[in-house]
Coordinates of C-alpha atoms in Angstrom, one line a residue:
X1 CA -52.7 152.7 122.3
X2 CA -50.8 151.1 125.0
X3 CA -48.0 153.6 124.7
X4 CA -50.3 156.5 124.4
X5 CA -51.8 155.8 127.7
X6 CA -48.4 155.1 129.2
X7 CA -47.7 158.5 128.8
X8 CA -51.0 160.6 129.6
X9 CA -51.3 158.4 132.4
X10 CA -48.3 158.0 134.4
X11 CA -46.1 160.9 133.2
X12 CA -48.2 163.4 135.3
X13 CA -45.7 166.9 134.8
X14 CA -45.9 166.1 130.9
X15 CA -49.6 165.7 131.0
X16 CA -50.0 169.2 132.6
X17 CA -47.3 170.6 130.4
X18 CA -49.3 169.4 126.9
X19 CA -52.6 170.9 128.5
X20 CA -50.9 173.8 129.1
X21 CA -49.4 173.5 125.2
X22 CA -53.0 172.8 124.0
X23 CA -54.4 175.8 125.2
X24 CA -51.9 178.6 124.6
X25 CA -51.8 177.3 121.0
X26 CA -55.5 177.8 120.2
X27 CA -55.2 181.5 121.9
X28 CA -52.2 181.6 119.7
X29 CA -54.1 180.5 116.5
X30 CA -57.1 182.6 117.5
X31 CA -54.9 186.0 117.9
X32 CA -53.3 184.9 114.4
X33 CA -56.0 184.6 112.0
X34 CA -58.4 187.5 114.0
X35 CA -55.2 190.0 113.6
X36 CA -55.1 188.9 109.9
X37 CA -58.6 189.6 109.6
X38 CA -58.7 193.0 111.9
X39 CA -55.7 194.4 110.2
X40 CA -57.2 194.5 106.4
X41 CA -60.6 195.5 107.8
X42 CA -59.1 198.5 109.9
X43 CA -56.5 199.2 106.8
X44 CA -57.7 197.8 103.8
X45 CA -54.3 196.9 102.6
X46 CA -52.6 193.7 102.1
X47 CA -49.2 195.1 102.4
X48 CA -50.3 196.1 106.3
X49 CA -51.4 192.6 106.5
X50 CA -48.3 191.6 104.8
X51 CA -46.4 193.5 107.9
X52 CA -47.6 191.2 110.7
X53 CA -45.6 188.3 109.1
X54 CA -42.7 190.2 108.8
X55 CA -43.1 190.8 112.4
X56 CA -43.4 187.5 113.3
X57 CA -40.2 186.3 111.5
X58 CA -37.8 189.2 112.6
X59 CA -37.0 187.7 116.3
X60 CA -36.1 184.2 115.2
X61 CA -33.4 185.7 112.7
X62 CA -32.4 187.9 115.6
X63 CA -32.9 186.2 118.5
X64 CA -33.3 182.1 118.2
X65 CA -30.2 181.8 118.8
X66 CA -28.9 183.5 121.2
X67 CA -32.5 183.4 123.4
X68 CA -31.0 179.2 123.7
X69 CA -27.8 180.4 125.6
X70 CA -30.4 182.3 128.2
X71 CA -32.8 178.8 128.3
X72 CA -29.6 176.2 129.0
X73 CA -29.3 178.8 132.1
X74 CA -32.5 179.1 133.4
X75 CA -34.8 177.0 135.0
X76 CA -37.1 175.7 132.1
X77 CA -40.2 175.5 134.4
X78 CA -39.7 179.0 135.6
X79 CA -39.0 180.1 132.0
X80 CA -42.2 178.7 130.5
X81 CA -44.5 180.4 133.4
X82 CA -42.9 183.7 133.2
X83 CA -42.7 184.1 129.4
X84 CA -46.7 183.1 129.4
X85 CA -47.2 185.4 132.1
X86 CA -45.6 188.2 130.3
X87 CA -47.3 187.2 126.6
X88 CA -50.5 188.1 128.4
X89 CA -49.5 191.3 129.6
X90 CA -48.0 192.6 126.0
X91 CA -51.7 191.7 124.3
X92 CA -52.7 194.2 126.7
X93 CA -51.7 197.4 124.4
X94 CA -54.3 195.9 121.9
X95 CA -57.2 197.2 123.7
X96 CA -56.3 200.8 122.9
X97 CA -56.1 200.0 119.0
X98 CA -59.6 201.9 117.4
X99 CA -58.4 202.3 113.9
X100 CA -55.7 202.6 111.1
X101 CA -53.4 205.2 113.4
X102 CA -52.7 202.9 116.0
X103 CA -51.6 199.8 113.3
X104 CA -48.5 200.3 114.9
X105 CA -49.5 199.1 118.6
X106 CA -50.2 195.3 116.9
X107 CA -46.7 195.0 114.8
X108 CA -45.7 196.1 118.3
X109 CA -47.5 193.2 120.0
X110 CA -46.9 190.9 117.3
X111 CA -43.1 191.6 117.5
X112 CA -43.1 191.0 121.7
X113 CA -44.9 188.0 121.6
X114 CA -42.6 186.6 118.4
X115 CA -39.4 187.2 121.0
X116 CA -40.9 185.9 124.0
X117 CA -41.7 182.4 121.8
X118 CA -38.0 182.3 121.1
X119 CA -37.6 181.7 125.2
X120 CA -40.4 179.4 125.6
X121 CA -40.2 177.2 122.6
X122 CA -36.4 175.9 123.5
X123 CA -37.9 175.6 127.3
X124 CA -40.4 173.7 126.7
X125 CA -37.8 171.1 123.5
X126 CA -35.4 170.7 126.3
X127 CA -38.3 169.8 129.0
X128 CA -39.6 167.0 127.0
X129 CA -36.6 164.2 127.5
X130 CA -36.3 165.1 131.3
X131 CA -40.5 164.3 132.0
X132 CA -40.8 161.1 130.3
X133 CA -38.7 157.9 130.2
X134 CA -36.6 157.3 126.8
X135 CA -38.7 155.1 124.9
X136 CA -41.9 157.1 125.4
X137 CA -39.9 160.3 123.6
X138 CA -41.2 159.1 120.3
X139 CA -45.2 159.1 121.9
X140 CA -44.4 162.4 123.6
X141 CA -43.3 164.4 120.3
X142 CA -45.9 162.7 118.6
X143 CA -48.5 163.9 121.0
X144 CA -47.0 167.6 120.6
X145 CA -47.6 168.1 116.9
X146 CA -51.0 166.8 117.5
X147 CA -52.1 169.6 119.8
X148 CA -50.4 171.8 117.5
X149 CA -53.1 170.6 114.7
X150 CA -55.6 170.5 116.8
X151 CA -55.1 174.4 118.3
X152 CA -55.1 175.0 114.9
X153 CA -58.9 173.9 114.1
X154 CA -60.1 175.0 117.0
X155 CA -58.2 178.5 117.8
X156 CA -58.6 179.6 114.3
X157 CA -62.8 178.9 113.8
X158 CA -62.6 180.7 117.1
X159 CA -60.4 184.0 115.9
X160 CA -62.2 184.8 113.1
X161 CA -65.6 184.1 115.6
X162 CA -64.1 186.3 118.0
X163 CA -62.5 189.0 115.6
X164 CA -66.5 189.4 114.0
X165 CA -68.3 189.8 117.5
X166 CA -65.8 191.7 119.2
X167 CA -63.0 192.7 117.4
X168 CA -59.1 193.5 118.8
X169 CA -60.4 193.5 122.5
X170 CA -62.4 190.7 122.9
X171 CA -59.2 188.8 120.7
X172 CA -56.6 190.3 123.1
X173 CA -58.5 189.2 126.8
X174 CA -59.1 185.5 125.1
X175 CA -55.7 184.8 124.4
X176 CA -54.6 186.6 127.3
X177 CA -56.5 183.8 128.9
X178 CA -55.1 180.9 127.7
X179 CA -51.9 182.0 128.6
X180 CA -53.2 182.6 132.0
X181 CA -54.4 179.2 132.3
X182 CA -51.1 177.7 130.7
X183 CA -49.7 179.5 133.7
X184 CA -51.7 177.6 136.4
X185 CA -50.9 174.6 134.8
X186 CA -47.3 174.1 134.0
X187 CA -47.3 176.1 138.2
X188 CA -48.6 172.9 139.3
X189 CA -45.8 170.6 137.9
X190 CA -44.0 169.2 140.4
X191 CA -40.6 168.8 138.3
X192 CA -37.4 171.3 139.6
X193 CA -34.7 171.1 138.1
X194 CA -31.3 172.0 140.4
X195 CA -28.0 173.4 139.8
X196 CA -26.0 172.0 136.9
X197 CA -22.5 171.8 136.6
X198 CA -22.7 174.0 133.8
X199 CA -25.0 176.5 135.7
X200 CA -21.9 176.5 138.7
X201 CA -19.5 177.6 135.8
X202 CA -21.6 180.2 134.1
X203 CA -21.6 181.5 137.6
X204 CA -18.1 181.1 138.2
X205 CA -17.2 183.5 135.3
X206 CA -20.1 185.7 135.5
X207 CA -18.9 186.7 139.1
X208 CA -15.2 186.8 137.9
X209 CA -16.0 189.4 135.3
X210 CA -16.6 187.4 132.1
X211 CA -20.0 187.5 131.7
X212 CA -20.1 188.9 128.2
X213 CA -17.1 186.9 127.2
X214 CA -19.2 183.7 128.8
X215 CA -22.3 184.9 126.6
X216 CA -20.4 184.8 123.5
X217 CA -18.8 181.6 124.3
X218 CA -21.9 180.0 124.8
X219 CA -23.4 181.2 121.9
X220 CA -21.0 180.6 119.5
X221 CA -20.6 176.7 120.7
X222 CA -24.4 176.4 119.7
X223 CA -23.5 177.4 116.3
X224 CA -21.0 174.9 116.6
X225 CA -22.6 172.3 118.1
X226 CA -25.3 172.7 115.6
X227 CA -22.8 170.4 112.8
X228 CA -20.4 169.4 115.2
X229 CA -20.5 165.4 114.0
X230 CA -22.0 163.9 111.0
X231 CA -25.6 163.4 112.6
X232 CA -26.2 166.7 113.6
X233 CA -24.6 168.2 110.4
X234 CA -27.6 165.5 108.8
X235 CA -30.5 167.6 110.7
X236 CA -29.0 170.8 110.5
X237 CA -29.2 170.2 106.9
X238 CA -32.1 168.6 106.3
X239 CA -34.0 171.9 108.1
X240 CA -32.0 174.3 105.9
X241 CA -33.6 172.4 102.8
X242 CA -36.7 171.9 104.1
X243 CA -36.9 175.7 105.5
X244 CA -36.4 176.5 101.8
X245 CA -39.5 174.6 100.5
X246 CA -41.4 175.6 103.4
X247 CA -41.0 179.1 102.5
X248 CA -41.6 178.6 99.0
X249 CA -45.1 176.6 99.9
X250 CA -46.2 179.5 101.8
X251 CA -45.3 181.9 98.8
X252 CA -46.7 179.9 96.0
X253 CA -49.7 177.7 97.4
X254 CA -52.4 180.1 96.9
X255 CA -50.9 180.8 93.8
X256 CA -51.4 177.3 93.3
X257 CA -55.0 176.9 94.3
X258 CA -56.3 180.0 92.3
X259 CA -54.3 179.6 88.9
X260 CA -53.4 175.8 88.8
X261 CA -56.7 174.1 90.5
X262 CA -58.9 177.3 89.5
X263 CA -60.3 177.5 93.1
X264 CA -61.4 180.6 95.5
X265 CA -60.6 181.6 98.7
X266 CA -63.2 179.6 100.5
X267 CA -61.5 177.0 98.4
X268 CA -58.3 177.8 99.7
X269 CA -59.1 177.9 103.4
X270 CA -60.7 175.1 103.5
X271 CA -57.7 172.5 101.6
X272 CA -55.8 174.3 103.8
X273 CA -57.1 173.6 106.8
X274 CA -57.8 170.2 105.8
X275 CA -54.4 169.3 106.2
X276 CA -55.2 169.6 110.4
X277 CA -57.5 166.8 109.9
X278 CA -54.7 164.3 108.8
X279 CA -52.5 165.7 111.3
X280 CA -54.6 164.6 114.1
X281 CA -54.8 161.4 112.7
X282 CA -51.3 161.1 112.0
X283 CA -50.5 162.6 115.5
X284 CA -52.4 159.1 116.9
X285 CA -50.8 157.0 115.0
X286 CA -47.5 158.1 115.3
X287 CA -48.3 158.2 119.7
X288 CA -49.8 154.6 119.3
X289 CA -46.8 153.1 117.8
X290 CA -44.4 155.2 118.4
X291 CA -41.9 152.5 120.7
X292 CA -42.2 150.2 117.8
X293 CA -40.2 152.3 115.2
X294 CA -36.4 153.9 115.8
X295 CA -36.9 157.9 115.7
X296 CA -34.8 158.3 112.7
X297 CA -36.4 155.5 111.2
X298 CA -39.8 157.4 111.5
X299 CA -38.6 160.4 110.9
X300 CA -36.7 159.1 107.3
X301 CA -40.2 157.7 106.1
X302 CA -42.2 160.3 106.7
X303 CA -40.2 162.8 104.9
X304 CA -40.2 160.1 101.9
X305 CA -44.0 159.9 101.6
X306 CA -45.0 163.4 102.6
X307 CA -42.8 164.3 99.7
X308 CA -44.5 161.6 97.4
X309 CA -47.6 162.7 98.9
X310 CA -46.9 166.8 98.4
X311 CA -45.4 166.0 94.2
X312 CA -48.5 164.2 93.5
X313 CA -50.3 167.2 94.6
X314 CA -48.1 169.9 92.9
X315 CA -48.4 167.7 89.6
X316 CA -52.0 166.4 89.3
X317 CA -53.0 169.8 88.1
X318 CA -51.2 168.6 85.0
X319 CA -53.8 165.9 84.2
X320 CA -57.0 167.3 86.1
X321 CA -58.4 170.5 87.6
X322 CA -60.5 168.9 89.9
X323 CA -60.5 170.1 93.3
X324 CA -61.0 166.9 95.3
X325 CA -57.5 165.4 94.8
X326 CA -56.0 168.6 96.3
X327 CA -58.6 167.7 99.5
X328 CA -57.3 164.5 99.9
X329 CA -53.7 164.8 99.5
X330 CA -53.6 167.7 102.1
X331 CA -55.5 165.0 104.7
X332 CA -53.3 162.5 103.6
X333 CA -50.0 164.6 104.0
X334 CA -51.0 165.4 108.0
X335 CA -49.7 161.0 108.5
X336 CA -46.3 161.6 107.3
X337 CA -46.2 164.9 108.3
X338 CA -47.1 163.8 111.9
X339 CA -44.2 161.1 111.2
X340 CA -41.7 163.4 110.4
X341 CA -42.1 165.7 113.0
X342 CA -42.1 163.3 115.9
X343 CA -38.9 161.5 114.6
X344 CA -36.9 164.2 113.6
X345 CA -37.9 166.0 117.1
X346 CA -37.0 162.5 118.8
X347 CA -33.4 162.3 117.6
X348 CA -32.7 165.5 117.9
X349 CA -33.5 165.2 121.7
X350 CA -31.3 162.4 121.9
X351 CA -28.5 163.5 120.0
X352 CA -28.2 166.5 122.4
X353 CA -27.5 166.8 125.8
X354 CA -29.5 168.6 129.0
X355 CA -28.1 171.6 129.9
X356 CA -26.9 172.7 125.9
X357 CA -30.0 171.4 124.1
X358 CA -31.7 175.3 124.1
X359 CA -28.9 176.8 122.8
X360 CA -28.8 174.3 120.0
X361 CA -32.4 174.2 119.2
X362 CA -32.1 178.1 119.2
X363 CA -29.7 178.0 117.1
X364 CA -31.3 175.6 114.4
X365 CA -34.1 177.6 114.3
X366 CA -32.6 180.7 114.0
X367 CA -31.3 179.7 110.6
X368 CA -34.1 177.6 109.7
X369 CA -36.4 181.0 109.8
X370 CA -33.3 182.3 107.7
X371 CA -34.0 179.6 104.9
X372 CA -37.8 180.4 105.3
X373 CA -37.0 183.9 104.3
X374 CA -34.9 182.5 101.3
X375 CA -37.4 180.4 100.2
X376 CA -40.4 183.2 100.4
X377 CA -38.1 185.5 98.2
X378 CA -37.1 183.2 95.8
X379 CA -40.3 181.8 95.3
X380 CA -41.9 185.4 94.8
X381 CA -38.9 185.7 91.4
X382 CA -39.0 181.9 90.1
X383 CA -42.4 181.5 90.3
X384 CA -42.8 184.5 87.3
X385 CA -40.3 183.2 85.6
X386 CA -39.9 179.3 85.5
X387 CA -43.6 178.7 86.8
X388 CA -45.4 177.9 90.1
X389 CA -45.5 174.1 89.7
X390 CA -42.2 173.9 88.6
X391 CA -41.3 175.9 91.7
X392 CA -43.0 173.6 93.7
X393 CA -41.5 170.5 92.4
X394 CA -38.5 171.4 94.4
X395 CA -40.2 171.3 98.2
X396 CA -41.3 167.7 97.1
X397 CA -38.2 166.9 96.2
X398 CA -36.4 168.0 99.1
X399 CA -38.8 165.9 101.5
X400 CA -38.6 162.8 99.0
X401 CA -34.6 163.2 98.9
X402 CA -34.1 164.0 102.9
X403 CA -36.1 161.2 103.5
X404 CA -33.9 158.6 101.6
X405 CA -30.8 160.5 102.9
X406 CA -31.9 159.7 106.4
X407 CA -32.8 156.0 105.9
X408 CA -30.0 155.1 104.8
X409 CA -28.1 157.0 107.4
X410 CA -30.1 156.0 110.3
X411 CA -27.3 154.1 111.6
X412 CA -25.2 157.6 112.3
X413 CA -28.7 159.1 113.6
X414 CA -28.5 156.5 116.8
X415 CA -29.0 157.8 120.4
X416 CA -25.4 158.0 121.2
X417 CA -25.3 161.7 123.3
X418 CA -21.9 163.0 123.1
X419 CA -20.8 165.0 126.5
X420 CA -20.3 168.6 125.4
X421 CA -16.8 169.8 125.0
X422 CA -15.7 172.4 127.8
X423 CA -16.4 176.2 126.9
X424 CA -13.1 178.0 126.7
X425 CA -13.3 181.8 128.2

């Protein structure tokens, strides 16, 4: 716990920025699953329901990428206050939403708020490194994908809570709240960051006519950056594959749950939400120790074991339709899960450089959503016609396979920061 505290303790500009995190997550998680429920009760269709994901994915296709160029520009601070100043005002709009003719108003909302995340998120990625020292990066990730699980328990008991006694406006001034509060906390950090280098050049073509010319340049190096050398091309990768199974998890597991295990959809929510419980856990343990293990070391096994973990829950079914197994694999999954996260996050951070580091993480997710998408298409044709565990198999597979792949390359995946090469104009 030593290196837990270090952090929380000392580190006082990350401590305000995970509070910060902590909270606009569970308005975040509330919003989500009261929409879901408010949607189907004002419309009684799943394909309206269906919409607000689609609006959700839309600006990371779109925008990820290019939102990074904007974030390696700014000041990350200012970014992250204004972006939850403005996610507050956009919920507004909700309060005028009274039935099915004004659906429209929340894809509208849902939309905003999905673009203004693809500001923040590289922000607050690229902030990490510069608040704590370079061995604590491991305990800091960690500590992020906590909260995350823990937003999750919390903000979505609270939505559908919220969602029953109040509906859309008393969901809409909550998590207009939170990011309210976020606001007053991440204001009180005392961290500034000055002008860059890069920043003097950005400026030195935008006043020289080349703005859109810069733009492109900037943008297109992120792309490039993204597989430039064979460690990034090993992350890059390992989130297309991933992405893939992700999506095809999100597509099939409720298939899963009602045809393979037999269960309902109280049955459902709760192995799903199950999975929180481990991540906590496996958020602490991964913080506690988190000095003791190289990043890519972490991260390589646990990938391994949360895809030994996620094919011993795809397959059981085979052999028994109990539901308990399915319990504890999904509480067991949030260790190496927790793992994963933390490690891959860690070397990422130090393969990249301040001052390009948005544009790249942009970037990455940008076509990370894009394998999502391919995986939640896919998955809707093969699970018909070669069968849902089958299907499933292959997000397993892609964990257990990454995992190896990045043990034994975790010589390559070494904190060695390259400087960036110069942006031609």
């Amino acid at each position: 716990m030593k290196d837990l505290w270090g952090v929380l303790a000392r580190q006082r500009d990350y401590r305000l920025m995970l509070s910060a995190g902590l909270i606009s997550l569970i308005g975040d998680w509330l919003l989500r699953t009261g929409l879901a429920f408010q949607v189907y009760v004002l419309t009684g269709s799943t394909l309206a329901s269906g919409g607000l994901l689609l609006a959700s994915f839309v600006p990371p296709v779109v925008l990820g990428s290019l939102a990074g160029v904007f974030v390696d520009r700014w000041d990350r601070r200012t970014t992250m206050i204004v972006t939850n100043v403005l996610n507050a005002l956009v919920l507004l709009p909700l309060l005028a939403v009274r039935d099915e003719s004004a659906i429209w108003i929340v894809y509208g909302v849902v939309l905003a708020q999905s673009c203004l995340q693809q500001f923040f998120s590289p922000a607050e990625q690229s902030l990490v490194p510069v608040l704590v020292d370079s061995e604590q990066l491991v305990t800091a990730n960690a500590l992020n994908g906590q909260i995350r699980d823990i937003a999750r328990l919390v903000g979505a008991a609270l939505g559908g809570v919220l969602a029953a006694l109040g509906g859309l406006t008393l969901l809409a001034l909550a998590d207009a709240g939170t990011f309210l509060i976020a606001v007053v906390l991440i204001a009180g950090m005392r961290h500034r960051r000055g002008s860059t280098p890069q920043h003097d050049e950005a400026t030195a073509a935008e006043e020289a006519g080349g703005a859109i010319r810069r733009l492109r340049a900037e943008w297109t190096e992120g792309l490039r950056l993204c597989v430039a050398g064979q460690a990034m091309r090993l992350l890059f990768v390992f989130c297309l594959v991933t992405g893939v199974g992700e999506g095809i998890m999100s597509t099939l597991f409720a298939p899963f749950v009602s045809s393979e295990l037999g269960g309902d959809g109280t049955a459902y929510g709760l192995i799903v939400s199950s999975q929180a419980i481990g991540g906590i856990v496996g958020g602490l343990v991964a913080a506690a120790i988190g000095s003791r293990l190289p990043a890519a070391t972490m991260w390589g096994v646990g990938a391994f074991f949360f895809g030994l973990v996620d094919l011993t829950l795809f397959c059981y079914p085979l052999i028994s339709d109990s539901l308990i197994p399915a319990f504890v694999c999904m509480i067991v999954v949030g260790l190496p899960g927790a793992f994963t996260v933390a490690g891959m996050m860690t070397v990422f951070q130090n393969l990249t450089q301040d001052g390009t580091r948005g544009r790249i993480f942009g970037a990455i997710t940008a076509t990370e959503s894009v394998a999502v998408l391919v995986g939640i298409t896919s998955a809707g044709f093969l699970g018909d016609a070669v069968g849902i565990i089958p299907v499933l198999v292959f997000q397993g597979l892609g964990y257990v396979v990454g995992g190896l792949v990045i043990l034994s390359r975790r010589q390559v995946l070494a904190p060695r920061p390259e400087p960036a090469p110069p942006l031609t104009v």
